XYZ file of C-alpha atoms in Angstrom:
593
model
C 206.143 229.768 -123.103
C 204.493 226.918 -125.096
C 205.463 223.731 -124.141
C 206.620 221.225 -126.904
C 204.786 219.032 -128.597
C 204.765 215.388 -127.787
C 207.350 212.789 -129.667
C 205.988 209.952 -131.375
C 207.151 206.653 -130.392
C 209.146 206.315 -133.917
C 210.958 209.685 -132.595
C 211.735 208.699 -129.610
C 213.217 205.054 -130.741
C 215.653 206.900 -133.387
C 216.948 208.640 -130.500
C 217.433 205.637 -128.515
C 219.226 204.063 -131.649
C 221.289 207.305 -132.274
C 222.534 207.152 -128.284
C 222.948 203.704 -128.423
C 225.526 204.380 -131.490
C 226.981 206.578 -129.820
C 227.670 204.551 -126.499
C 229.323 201.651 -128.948
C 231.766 203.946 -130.714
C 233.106 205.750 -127.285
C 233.320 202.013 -126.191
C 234.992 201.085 -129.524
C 237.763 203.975 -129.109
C 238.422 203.562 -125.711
C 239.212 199.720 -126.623
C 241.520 200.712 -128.973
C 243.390 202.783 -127.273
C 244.155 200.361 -124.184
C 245.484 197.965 -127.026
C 247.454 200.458 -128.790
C 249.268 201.246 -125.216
C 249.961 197.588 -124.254
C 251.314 197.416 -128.260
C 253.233 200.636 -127.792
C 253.786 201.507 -124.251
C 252.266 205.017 -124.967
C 249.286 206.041 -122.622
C 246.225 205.441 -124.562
C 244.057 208.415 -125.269
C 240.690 209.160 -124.387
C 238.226 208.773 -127.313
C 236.918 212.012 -128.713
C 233.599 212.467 -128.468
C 231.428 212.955 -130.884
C 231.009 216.465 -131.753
C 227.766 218.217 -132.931
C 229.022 218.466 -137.006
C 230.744 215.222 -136.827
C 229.498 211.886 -138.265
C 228.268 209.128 -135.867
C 228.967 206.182 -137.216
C 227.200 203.788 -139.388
C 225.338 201.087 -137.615
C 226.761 197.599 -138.758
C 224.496 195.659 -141.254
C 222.375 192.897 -139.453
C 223.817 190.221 -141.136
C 227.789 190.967 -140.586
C 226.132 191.133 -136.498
C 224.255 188.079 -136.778
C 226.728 185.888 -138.902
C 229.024 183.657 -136.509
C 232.752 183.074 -136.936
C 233.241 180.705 -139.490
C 235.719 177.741 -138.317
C 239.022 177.426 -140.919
C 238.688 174.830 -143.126
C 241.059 171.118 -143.322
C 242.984 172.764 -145.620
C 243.844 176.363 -144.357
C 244.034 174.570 -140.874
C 246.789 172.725 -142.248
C 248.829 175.867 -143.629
C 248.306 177.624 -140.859
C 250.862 175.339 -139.386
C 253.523 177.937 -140.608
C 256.335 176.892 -142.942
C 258.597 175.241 -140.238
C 256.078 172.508 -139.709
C 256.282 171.598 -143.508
C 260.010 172.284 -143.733
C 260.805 170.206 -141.041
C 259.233 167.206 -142.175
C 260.260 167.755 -145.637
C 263.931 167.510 -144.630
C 263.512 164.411 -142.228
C 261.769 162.562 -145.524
C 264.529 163.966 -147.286
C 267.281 163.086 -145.393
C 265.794 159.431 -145.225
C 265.435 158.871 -149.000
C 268.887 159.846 -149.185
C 270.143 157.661 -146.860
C 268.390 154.992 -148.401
C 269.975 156.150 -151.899
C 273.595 156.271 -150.128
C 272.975 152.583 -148.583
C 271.779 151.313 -152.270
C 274.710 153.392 -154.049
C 277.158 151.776 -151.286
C 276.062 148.258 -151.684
C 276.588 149.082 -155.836
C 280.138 150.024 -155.233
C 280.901 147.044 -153.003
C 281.879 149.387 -150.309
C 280.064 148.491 -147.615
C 280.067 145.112 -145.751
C 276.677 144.208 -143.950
C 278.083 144.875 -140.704
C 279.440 148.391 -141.823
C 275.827 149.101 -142.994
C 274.143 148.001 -139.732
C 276.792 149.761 -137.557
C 275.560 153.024 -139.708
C 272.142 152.909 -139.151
C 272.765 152.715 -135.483
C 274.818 155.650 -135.513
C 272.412 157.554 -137.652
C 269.531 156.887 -135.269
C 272.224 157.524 -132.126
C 272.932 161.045 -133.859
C 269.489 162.028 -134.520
C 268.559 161.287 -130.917
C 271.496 162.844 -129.911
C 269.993 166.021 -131.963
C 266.408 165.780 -130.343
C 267.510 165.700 -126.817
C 269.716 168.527 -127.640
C 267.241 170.744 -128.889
C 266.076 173.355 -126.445
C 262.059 173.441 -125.862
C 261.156 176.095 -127.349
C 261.520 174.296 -130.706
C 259.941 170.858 -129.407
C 258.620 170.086 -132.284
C 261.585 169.425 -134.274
C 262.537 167.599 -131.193
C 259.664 165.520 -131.628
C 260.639 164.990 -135.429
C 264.209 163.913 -134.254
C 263.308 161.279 -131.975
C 261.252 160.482 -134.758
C 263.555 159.697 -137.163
C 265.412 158.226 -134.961
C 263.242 155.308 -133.914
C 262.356 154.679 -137.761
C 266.108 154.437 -138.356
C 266.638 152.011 -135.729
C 263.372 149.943 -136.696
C 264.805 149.668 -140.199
C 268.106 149.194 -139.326
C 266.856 146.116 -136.820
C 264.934 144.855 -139.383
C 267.790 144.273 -142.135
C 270.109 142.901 -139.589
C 268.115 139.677 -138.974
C 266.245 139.758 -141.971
C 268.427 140.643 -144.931
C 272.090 140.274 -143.225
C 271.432 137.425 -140.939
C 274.045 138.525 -138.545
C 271.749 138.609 -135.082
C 269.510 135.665 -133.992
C 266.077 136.169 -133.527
C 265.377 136.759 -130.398
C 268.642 139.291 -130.528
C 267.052 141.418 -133.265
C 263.374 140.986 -131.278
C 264.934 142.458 -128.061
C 266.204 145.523 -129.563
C 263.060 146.099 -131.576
C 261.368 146.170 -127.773
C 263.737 148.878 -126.602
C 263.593 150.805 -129.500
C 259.394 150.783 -129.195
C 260.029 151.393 -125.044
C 262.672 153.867 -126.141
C 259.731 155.436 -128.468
C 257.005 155.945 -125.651
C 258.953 157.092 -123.316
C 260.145 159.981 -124.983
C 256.459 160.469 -126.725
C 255.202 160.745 -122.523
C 258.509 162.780 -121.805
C 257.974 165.219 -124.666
C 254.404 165.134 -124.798
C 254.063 164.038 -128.618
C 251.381 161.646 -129.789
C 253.066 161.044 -133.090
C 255.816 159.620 -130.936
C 254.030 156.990 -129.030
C 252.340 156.504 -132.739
C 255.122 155.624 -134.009
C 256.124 153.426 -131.111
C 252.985 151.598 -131.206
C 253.014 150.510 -135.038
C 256.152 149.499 -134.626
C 255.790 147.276 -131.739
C 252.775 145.796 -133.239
C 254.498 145.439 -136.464
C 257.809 143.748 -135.244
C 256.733 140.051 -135.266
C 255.959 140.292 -138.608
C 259.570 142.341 -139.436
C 260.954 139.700 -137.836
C 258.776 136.556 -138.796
C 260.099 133.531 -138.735
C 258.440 129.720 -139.398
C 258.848 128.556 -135.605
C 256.750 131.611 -134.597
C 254.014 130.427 -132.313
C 250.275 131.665 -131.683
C 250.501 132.235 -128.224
C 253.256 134.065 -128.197
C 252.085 136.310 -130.761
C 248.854 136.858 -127.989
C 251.115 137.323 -125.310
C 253.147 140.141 -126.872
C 250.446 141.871 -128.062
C 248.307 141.691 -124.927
C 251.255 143.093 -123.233
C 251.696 145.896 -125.591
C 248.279 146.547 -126.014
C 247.929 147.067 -122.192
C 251.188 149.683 -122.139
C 249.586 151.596 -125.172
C 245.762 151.764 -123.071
C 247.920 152.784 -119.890
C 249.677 155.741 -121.652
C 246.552 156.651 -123.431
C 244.492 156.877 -119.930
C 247.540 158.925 -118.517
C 247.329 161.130 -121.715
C 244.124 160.743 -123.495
C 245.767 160.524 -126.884
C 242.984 159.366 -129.186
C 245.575 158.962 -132.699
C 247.467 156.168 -130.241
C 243.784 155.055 -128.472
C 242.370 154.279 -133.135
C 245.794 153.275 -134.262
C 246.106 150.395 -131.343
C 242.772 149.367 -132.025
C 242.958 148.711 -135.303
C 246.214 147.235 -135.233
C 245.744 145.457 -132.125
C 242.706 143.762 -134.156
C 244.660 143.087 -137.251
C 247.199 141.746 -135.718
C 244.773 138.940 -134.019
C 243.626 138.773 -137.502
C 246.910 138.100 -139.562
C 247.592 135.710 -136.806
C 244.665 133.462 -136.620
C 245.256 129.745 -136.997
C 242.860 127.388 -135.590
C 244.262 124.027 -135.730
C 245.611 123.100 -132.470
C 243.432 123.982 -129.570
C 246.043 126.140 -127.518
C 245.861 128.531 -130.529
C 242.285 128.946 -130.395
C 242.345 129.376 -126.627
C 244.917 131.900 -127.481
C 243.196 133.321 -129.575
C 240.686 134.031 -127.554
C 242.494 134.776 -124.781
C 243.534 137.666 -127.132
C 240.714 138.849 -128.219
C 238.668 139.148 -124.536
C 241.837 140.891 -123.105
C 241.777 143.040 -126.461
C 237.361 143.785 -126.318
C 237.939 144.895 -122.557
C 241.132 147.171 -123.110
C 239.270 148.974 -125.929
C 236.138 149.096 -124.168
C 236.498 149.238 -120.790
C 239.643 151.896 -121.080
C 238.000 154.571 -122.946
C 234.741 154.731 -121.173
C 236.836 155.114 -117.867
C 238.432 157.798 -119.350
C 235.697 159.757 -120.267
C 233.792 159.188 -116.847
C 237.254 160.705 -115.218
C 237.727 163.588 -117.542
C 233.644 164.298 -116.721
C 234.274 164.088 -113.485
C 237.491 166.000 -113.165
C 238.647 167.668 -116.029
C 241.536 169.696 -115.105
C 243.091 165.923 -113.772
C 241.861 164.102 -117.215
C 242.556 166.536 -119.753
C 241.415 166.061 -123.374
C 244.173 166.704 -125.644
C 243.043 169.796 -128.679
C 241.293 167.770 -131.676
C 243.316 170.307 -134.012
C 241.536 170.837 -137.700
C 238.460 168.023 -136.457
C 237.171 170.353 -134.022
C 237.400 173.494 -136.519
C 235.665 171.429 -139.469
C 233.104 170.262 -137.537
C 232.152 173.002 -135.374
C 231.897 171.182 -131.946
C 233.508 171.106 -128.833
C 236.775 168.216 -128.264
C 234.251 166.694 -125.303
C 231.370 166.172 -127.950
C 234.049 164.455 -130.414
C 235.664 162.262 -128.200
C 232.854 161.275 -126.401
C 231.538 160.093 -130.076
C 234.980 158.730 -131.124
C 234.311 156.310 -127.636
C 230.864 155.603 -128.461
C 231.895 154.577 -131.901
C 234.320 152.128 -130.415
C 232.542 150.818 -128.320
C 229.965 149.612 -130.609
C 232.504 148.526 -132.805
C 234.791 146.341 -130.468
C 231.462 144.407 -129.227
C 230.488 143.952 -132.753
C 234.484 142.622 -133.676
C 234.809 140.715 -130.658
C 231.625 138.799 -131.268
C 232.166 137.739 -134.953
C 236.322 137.362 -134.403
C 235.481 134.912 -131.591
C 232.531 132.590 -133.336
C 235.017 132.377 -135.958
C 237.795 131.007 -134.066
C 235.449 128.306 -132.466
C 232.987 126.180 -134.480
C 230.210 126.283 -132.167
C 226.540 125.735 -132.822
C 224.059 128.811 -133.254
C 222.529 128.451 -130.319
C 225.371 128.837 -128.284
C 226.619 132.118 -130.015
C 222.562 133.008 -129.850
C 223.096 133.085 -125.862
C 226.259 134.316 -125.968
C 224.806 137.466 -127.439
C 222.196 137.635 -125.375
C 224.009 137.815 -122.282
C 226.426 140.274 -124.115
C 223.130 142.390 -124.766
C 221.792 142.377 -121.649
C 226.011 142.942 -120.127
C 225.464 146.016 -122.288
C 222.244 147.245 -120.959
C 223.068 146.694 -117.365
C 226.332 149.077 -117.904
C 224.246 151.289 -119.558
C 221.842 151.456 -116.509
C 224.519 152.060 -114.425
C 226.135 154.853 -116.416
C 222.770 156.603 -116.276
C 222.322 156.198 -112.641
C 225.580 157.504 -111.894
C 225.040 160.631 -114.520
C 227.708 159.506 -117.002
C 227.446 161.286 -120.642
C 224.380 161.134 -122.005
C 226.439 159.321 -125.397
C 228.419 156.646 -123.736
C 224.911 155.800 -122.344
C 222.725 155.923 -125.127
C 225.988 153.959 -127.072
C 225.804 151.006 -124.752
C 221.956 150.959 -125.058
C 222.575 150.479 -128.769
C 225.126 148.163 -128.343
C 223.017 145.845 -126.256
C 219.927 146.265 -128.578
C 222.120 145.160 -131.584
C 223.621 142.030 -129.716
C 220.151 141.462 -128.751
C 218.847 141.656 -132.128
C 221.613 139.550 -133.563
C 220.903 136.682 -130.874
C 217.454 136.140 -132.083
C 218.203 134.573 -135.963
C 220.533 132.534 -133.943
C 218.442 131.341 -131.436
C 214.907 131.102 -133.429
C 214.091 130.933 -137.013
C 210.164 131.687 -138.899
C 207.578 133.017 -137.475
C 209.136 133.333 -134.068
C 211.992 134.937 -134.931
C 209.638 137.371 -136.944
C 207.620 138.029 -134.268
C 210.218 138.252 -131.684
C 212.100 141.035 -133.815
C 209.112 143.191 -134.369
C 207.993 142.926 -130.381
C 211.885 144.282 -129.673
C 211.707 147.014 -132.308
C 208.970 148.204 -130.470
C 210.480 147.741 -127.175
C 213.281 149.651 -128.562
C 210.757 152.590 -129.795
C 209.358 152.833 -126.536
C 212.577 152.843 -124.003
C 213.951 155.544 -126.381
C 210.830 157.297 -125.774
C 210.949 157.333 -122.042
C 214.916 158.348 -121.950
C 214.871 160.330 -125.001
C 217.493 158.706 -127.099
C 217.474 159.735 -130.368
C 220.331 156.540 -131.333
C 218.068 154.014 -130.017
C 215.349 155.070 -131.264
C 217.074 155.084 -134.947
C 217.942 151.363 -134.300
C 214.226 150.673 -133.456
C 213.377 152.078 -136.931
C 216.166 150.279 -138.364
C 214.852 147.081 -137.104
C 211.170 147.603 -138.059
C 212.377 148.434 -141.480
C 213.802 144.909 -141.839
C 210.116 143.903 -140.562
C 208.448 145.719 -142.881
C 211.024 144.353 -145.584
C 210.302 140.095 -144.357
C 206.635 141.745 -143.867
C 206.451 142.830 -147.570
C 208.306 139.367 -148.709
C 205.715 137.117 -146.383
C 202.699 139.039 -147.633
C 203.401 139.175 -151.889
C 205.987 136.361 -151.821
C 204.758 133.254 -150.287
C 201.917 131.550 -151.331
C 198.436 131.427 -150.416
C 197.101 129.471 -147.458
C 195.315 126.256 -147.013
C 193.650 127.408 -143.673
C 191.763 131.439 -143.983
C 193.070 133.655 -141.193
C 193.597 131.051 -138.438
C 196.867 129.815 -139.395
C 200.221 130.348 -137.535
C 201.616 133.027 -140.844
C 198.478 134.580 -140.332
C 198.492 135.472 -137.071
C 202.053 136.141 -136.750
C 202.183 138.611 -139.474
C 198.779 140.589 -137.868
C 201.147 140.702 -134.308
C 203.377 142.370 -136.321
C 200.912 144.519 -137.933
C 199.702 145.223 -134.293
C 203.403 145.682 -133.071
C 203.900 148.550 -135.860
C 200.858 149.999 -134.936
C 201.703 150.363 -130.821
C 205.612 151.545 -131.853
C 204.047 154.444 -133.821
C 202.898 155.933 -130.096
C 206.497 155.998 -129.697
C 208.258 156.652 -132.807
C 207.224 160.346 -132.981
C 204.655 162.418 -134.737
C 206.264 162.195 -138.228
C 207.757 158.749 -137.943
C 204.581 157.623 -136.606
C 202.283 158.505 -139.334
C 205.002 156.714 -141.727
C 204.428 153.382 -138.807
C 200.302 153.583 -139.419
C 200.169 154.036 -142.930
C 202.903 150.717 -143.121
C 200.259 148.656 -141.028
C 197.653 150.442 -142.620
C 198.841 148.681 -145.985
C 200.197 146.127 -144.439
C 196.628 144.890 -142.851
C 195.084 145.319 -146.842
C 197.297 143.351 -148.083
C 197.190 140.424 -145.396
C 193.055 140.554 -145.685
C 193.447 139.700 -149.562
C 196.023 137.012 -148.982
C 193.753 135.387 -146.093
C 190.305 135.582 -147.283
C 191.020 135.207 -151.062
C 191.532 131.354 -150.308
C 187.739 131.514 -149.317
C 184.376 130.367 -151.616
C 184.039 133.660 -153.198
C 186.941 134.866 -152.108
C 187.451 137.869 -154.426
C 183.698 139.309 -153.017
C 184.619 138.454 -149.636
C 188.180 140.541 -149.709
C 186.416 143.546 -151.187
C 183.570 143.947 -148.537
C 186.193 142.711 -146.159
C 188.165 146.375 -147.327
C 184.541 148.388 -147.172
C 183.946 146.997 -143.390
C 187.438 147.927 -142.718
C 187.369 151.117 -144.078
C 183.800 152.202 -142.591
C 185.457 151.352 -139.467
C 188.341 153.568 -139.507
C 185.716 156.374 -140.577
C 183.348 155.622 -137.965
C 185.434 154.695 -135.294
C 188.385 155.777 -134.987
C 187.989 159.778 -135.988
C 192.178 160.922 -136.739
C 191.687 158.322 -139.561
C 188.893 158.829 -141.216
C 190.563 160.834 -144.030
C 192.688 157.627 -144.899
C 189.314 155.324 -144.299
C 187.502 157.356 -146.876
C 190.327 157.407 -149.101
C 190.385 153.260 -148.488
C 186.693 153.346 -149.364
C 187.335 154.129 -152.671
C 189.895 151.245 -153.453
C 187.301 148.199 -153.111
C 184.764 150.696 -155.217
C 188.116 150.486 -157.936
C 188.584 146.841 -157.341
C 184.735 145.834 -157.618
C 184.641 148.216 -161.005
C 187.828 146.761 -162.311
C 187.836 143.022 -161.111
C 185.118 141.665 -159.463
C 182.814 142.804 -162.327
C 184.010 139.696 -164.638
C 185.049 137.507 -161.568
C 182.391 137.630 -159.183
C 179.128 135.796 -159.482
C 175.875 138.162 -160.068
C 174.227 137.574 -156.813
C 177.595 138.723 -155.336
C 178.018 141.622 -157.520
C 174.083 142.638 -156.814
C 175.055 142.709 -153.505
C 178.498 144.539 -153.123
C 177.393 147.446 -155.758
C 173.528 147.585 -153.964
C 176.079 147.841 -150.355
C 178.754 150.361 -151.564
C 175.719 152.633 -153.208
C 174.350 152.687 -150.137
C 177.762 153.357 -147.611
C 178.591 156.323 -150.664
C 174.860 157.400 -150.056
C 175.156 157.619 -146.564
C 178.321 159.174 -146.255
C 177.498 161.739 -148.568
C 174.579 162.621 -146.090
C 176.635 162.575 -143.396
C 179.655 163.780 -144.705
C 179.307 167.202 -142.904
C 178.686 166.088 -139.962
C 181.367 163.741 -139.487
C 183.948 166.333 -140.696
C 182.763 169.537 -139.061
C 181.611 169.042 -135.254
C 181.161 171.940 -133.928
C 183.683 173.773 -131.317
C 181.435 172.464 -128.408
C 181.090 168.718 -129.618
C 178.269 168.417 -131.440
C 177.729 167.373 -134.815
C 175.793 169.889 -137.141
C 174.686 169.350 -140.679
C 174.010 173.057 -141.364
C 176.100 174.530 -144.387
C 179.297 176.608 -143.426
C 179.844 175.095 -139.736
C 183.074 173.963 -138.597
C-alpha cells in the first residue's frame, strides 16, 4: 500500500484552524445551553456536533476579536438610569414649584398669616420625612429623594421665618438650621446617599449667610465652619464620598472668602486660624484616606465613580487617587495666597514661608515613597513642593540671582524626576525652564548692550543658564533633550553677539567668534557636528550679508581668506569625519561607512 504523501505546513495549519473552530463552537453551544437551563429550568442539551455535510462556522473577523468594549457615553450613562430616576426627581421639583406657587397664591388672597405659612412648611418637610422613612428599601432611592425634599423644605422654611417674617430670633432660627443640617447627615450615613450629606453640607455652610445679620462676627463665622468642616472630613473618611470631599472644599474656601475682613486683628488671627485648620482637613484627610483604602480596601471602600469611570476608561482607584492629587496641589496653592492676603507681611517673609512649605512637601513626599504609598499622591507632593519652592525664589531674590537660582532648580527638578521616574515633575521642570528660556530670550534681544565684554555679572549669569539647559537635557529625555540643546545652542549665538559686539571690531570679532564655535562642535564634540556644520554656514551668511560693508578690509581679508580655508578643509575631510568605519577608523575612500 503506498503511503501518503507528506502535508505541507499551509495544510497542516488549515487543519489546526478548522479544529480549533470547531472546539469554539462545541464550547459556544454547550454555554448556551447551561444559560438557557438556569433561564428556563429545562436541562440544557448537549451541543450537536458538527456533522460531516454541515457548516462549521465562520471564524469571527479580526477586528470584531480585537476591538475592546467600548465604555457608554455621559449621556447614555445618564438614561440608563431607567425612567424612575427621572420621574422621581421630576415630581419632587414639581411638587416644590407648586408649593412655592400655593404659598405666593396664598399670600395674594390674604389667607395665610406668617405663622400659618411657617407652621406649613414644617409640616410639609415633617410629611415628606415621614414618607422617606416609610419607604421600604428596596426603593431607597426615592427614600433618598424624600429626605431630600424634606431638608430643603425645612431650610427654606427656616430661612423665611427669621428673615422675611421676623417671628424667631436669631440664634432660634440658627439652631434649627443646625439640626436640620445634623438631621441631613445622619440620614445621608444611615441611608448611604451622598446627595444627602450634599445637601446637608451646602446648607450648613450656607446658613450664616441665610441668616446674616450686621452683629455677625469673624470668629464665629471660623468657628462654625471649622466645626462643620471637620464633621463633613469625618463622614467623608468613614465613607469616601468624593461629591461631599469637592463640594466642602470649595465651599469651605468660599466661605473664608465671603467672610474676610481684616481690620481688627482677632479677625485676621481668625482668619487664619480658619484657613490652617481648613489646608490640613483638605489635605491631610484625603491622603489618609487613600493610604487606608491602599492598604485595606475591603475596610476603605471607594464608592463607584458612576458615568466618570465609563467616560474615561479607568479604574475608580486611578480617579480618585488624581481627584486627591489635584487637591492637594490646589489647597497648598489657596492656603498660601488666602493667607499673605490676610496679613501684610513683607516678601521675604512669605519667600520663607514657602520655602519651608516646599521642603514640608518634599519631606511627606519622601515619606510616602518610603512607605510605598501611590505612586500619584507621591509624585503630587513632589510637585507641590517644587512649585512652593519655585514661588519662594521671586520673593526672596530678584535679577540675576533669582534667574540663576530658577534655572539651577529646573534642572534639579529634571534630574530627581529622572532618578524616580516622574513624569509630573518632570513636566514642571520643563515648565520652569520655559519661563527661563522666555527671561533668557527677553535678557538676550531686550536689554541693552554692555559696557564690560563677557566679564560682567548678565554675562555670566545668562551662560550658567545656558550651561544649566545644557546639563537638564541629560535628564529631560531623548526628544525633550534635543529641544534643551538646540535652546542653548541658540541661546549661546545669541549671547556671543551681544558680548563681543561691544568690542573694537566687534562685528569681525562675533563672526569668527561663531566659526571657532562652530569648528568646535564639528571637531569636538561628534553627535553635533551636523548642527556645527549647519552653524558654519551662518557667519559665511553674516560675513556675505553684513560684514562686507561694515567691516574694515584688513578684517574682511582675513575672515573670507579663514572661512575659504575651514570650507576647504572640511570639504577634504568631510568623508572622513562622517563615515568612520565600523572598527573606528577614519577612511577617506569613496563608498565607506
Amino acid at each position: 500500500m503506498p503511503e501518503p504523501p507528506e502535508r505541507t505546513i499551509e495544510q497542516r495549519l488549515q487543519d489546526l484552524e478548522a479544529t480549533v473552530q470547531h472546539l469554539q463552537h462545541t464550547l459556544k453551544g454547550f454555554v448556551d445551553g447551561l444559560a438557557g437551563r438556569a433561564r428556563t429550568g429545562q436541562s440544557a442539551t448537549s451541543p450537536r456536533p458538527l456533522g460531516e455535510g454541515s457548516q462549521r462556522p465562520r471564524p469571527m473577523p479580526r477586528a470584531q476579536r480585537m476591538t475592546p468594549h467600548k465604555p457608554p457615553g455621559p449621556i447614555a450613562a445618564l438614561l440608563h438610569r431607567g425612567p424612575q430616576y427621572w420621574i422621581g426627581r421630576v415630581g419632587i421639583g414639581l411638587l416644590l414649584v407648586g408649593v412655592a406657587f400655593l404659598f405666593n397664591y396664598a399670600v395674594d388672597q390674604g389667607w395665610l398669616t406668617p405663622r400659618i405659612r411657617i407652621a406649613f412648611g414644617l409640616g410639609l418637610g415633617g410629611a415628606l420625612a415621614t414618607i422617606g422613612f416609610r419607604v421600604p428599601p428596596a426603593k431607597q432611592w426615592f427614600s433618598q429623594l424624600m429626605l431630600g425634599g424634606a431638608a430643603a423644605t425645612w431650610y427654606i422654611t427656616g430661612f423665611a421665618a427669621f428673615q422675611l417674617f421676623e417671628l424667631v430670633s436669631h440664634s432660634v432660627a440658627f439652631a434649627f438650621m443646625v439640626l436640620v443640617t445634623l438631621f441631613t447627615f445622619s440620614t445621608g450615613i444611615r441611608q448611604n446617599g451622598p446627595a444627602l450629606a450634599v445637601l446637608g453640607a451646602a446648607g450648613g455652610l450656607g446658613t450664616p449667610f441665610f441668616l446674616y445679620t450686621d452683629v455677625g462676627s469673624v470668629p464665629g463665622l471660623v468657628t462654625y465652619t471649622g466645626i462643620l468642616l471637620v464633621g463633613t472630613s469625618a463622614i467623608y473618611l468613614l465613607k469616601g464620598w468624593r461629591s461631599l470631599l469637592w463640594t466642602t472644599a470649595v465651599g469651605g474656601w468660599t466661605v473664608l472668602a465671603l467672610g474676610f475682613q481684616t481690620g481688627a486683628w482677632g479677625n485676621r488671627v481668625a482668619l487664619q486660624i480658619g484657613v490652617v485648620v481648613t489646608w490640613l482637613l483638605f489635605w491631610g484627610i484625603p491622603v489618609l484616606r487613600e493610604a487606608l483604602a491602599e492598604s485595606n480596601p475591603s475596610r476603605w471602600q471607594r464608592p463607584p465613580l458612576g458615568t466618570i469611570a465609563g467616560v474615561k476608561g479607568h479604574d475608580e482607584a486611578e480617579l480618585s487617587h488624581r481627584q486627591v492629587a489635584v487637591l492637594t496641589f490646589v489647597t497648598a496653592v489657596v492656603a498660601l495666597f488666602t493667607s499673605r492676603a490676610v496679613w501684610s507681611a513683607g516678601d521675604t517673609l512669605w519667600g520663607l514661608i514657602a520655602l519651608g512649605g516646599g521642603v514640608l512637601y518634599a519631606a511627606v513626599a519622601w515619606r510616602l515613597g518610603r512607605v510605598g504609598s501611590v505612586p500619584v499622591l507621591v509624585s503630587a507632593h513632589h510637585v507641590t513642593g517644587a512649585v512652593l519652592v519655585a514661588g519662594a525664589v521671586p520673593l526672596l531674590f530678584e535679577g540675576h540671582a533669582q534667574f540663576l537660582i530658577w534655572a539651577a532648580l529646573a534642572a534639579t527638578l529634571l534630574h530627581v524626576a529622572h532618578r524616580l521616574d516622574d513624569d509630573a515633575l518632570r513636566m514642571t521642570g520643563h515648565l520652569l525652564f520655559g519661563l527661563v528660556a522666555l527671561w533668557m530670550f527677553e535678557r538676550l534681544a531686550g536689554d541693552g548692550p554692555p559696557r564690560d565684554a563677557v566679564f560682567n555679572a548678565r554675562a555670566l549669569t545668562d551662560l550658567a543658564a545656558v550651561a544649566a539647559a545644557l546639563v537638564g537635557a541629560w535628564w529631560a529625555g531623548p526628544q525633550a533633550g534635543r529641544w534643551y540643546r538646540l535652546a542653548a545652542h541658540a541661546a549661546l549665538l545669541a549671547w556671543l553677539w551681544r558680548e563681543l559686539s561691544v568690542l573694537p571690531a566687534g562685528t569681525g570679532i562675533v563672526t569668527a567668534a561663531w566659526g571657532i564655535y562652530a569648528l568646535v562642535l564639528i571637531l569636538l564634540v561628534p553627535p553635533a557636528r551636523t548642527v556645527g556644520l549647519v552653524t558654519l554656514f551662518l557667519p559665511v551668511a553674516k560675513l556675505i550679508l553684513v560684514d562686507l560693508r561694515q567691516v574694515e578690509a584688513i578684517w574682511r581679508i582675513l575672515l573670507f581668506l579663514g572661512f575659504g580655508g575651514v570650507f576647504l578643509a572640511i570639504g577634504y575631510y568631510f568623508r572622513s569625519l562622517w563615515n568612520p568605519t565600523p572598527d573606528g577608523k577614519v577612511t577617506d575612500e569613496p563608498g565607506t561607512g
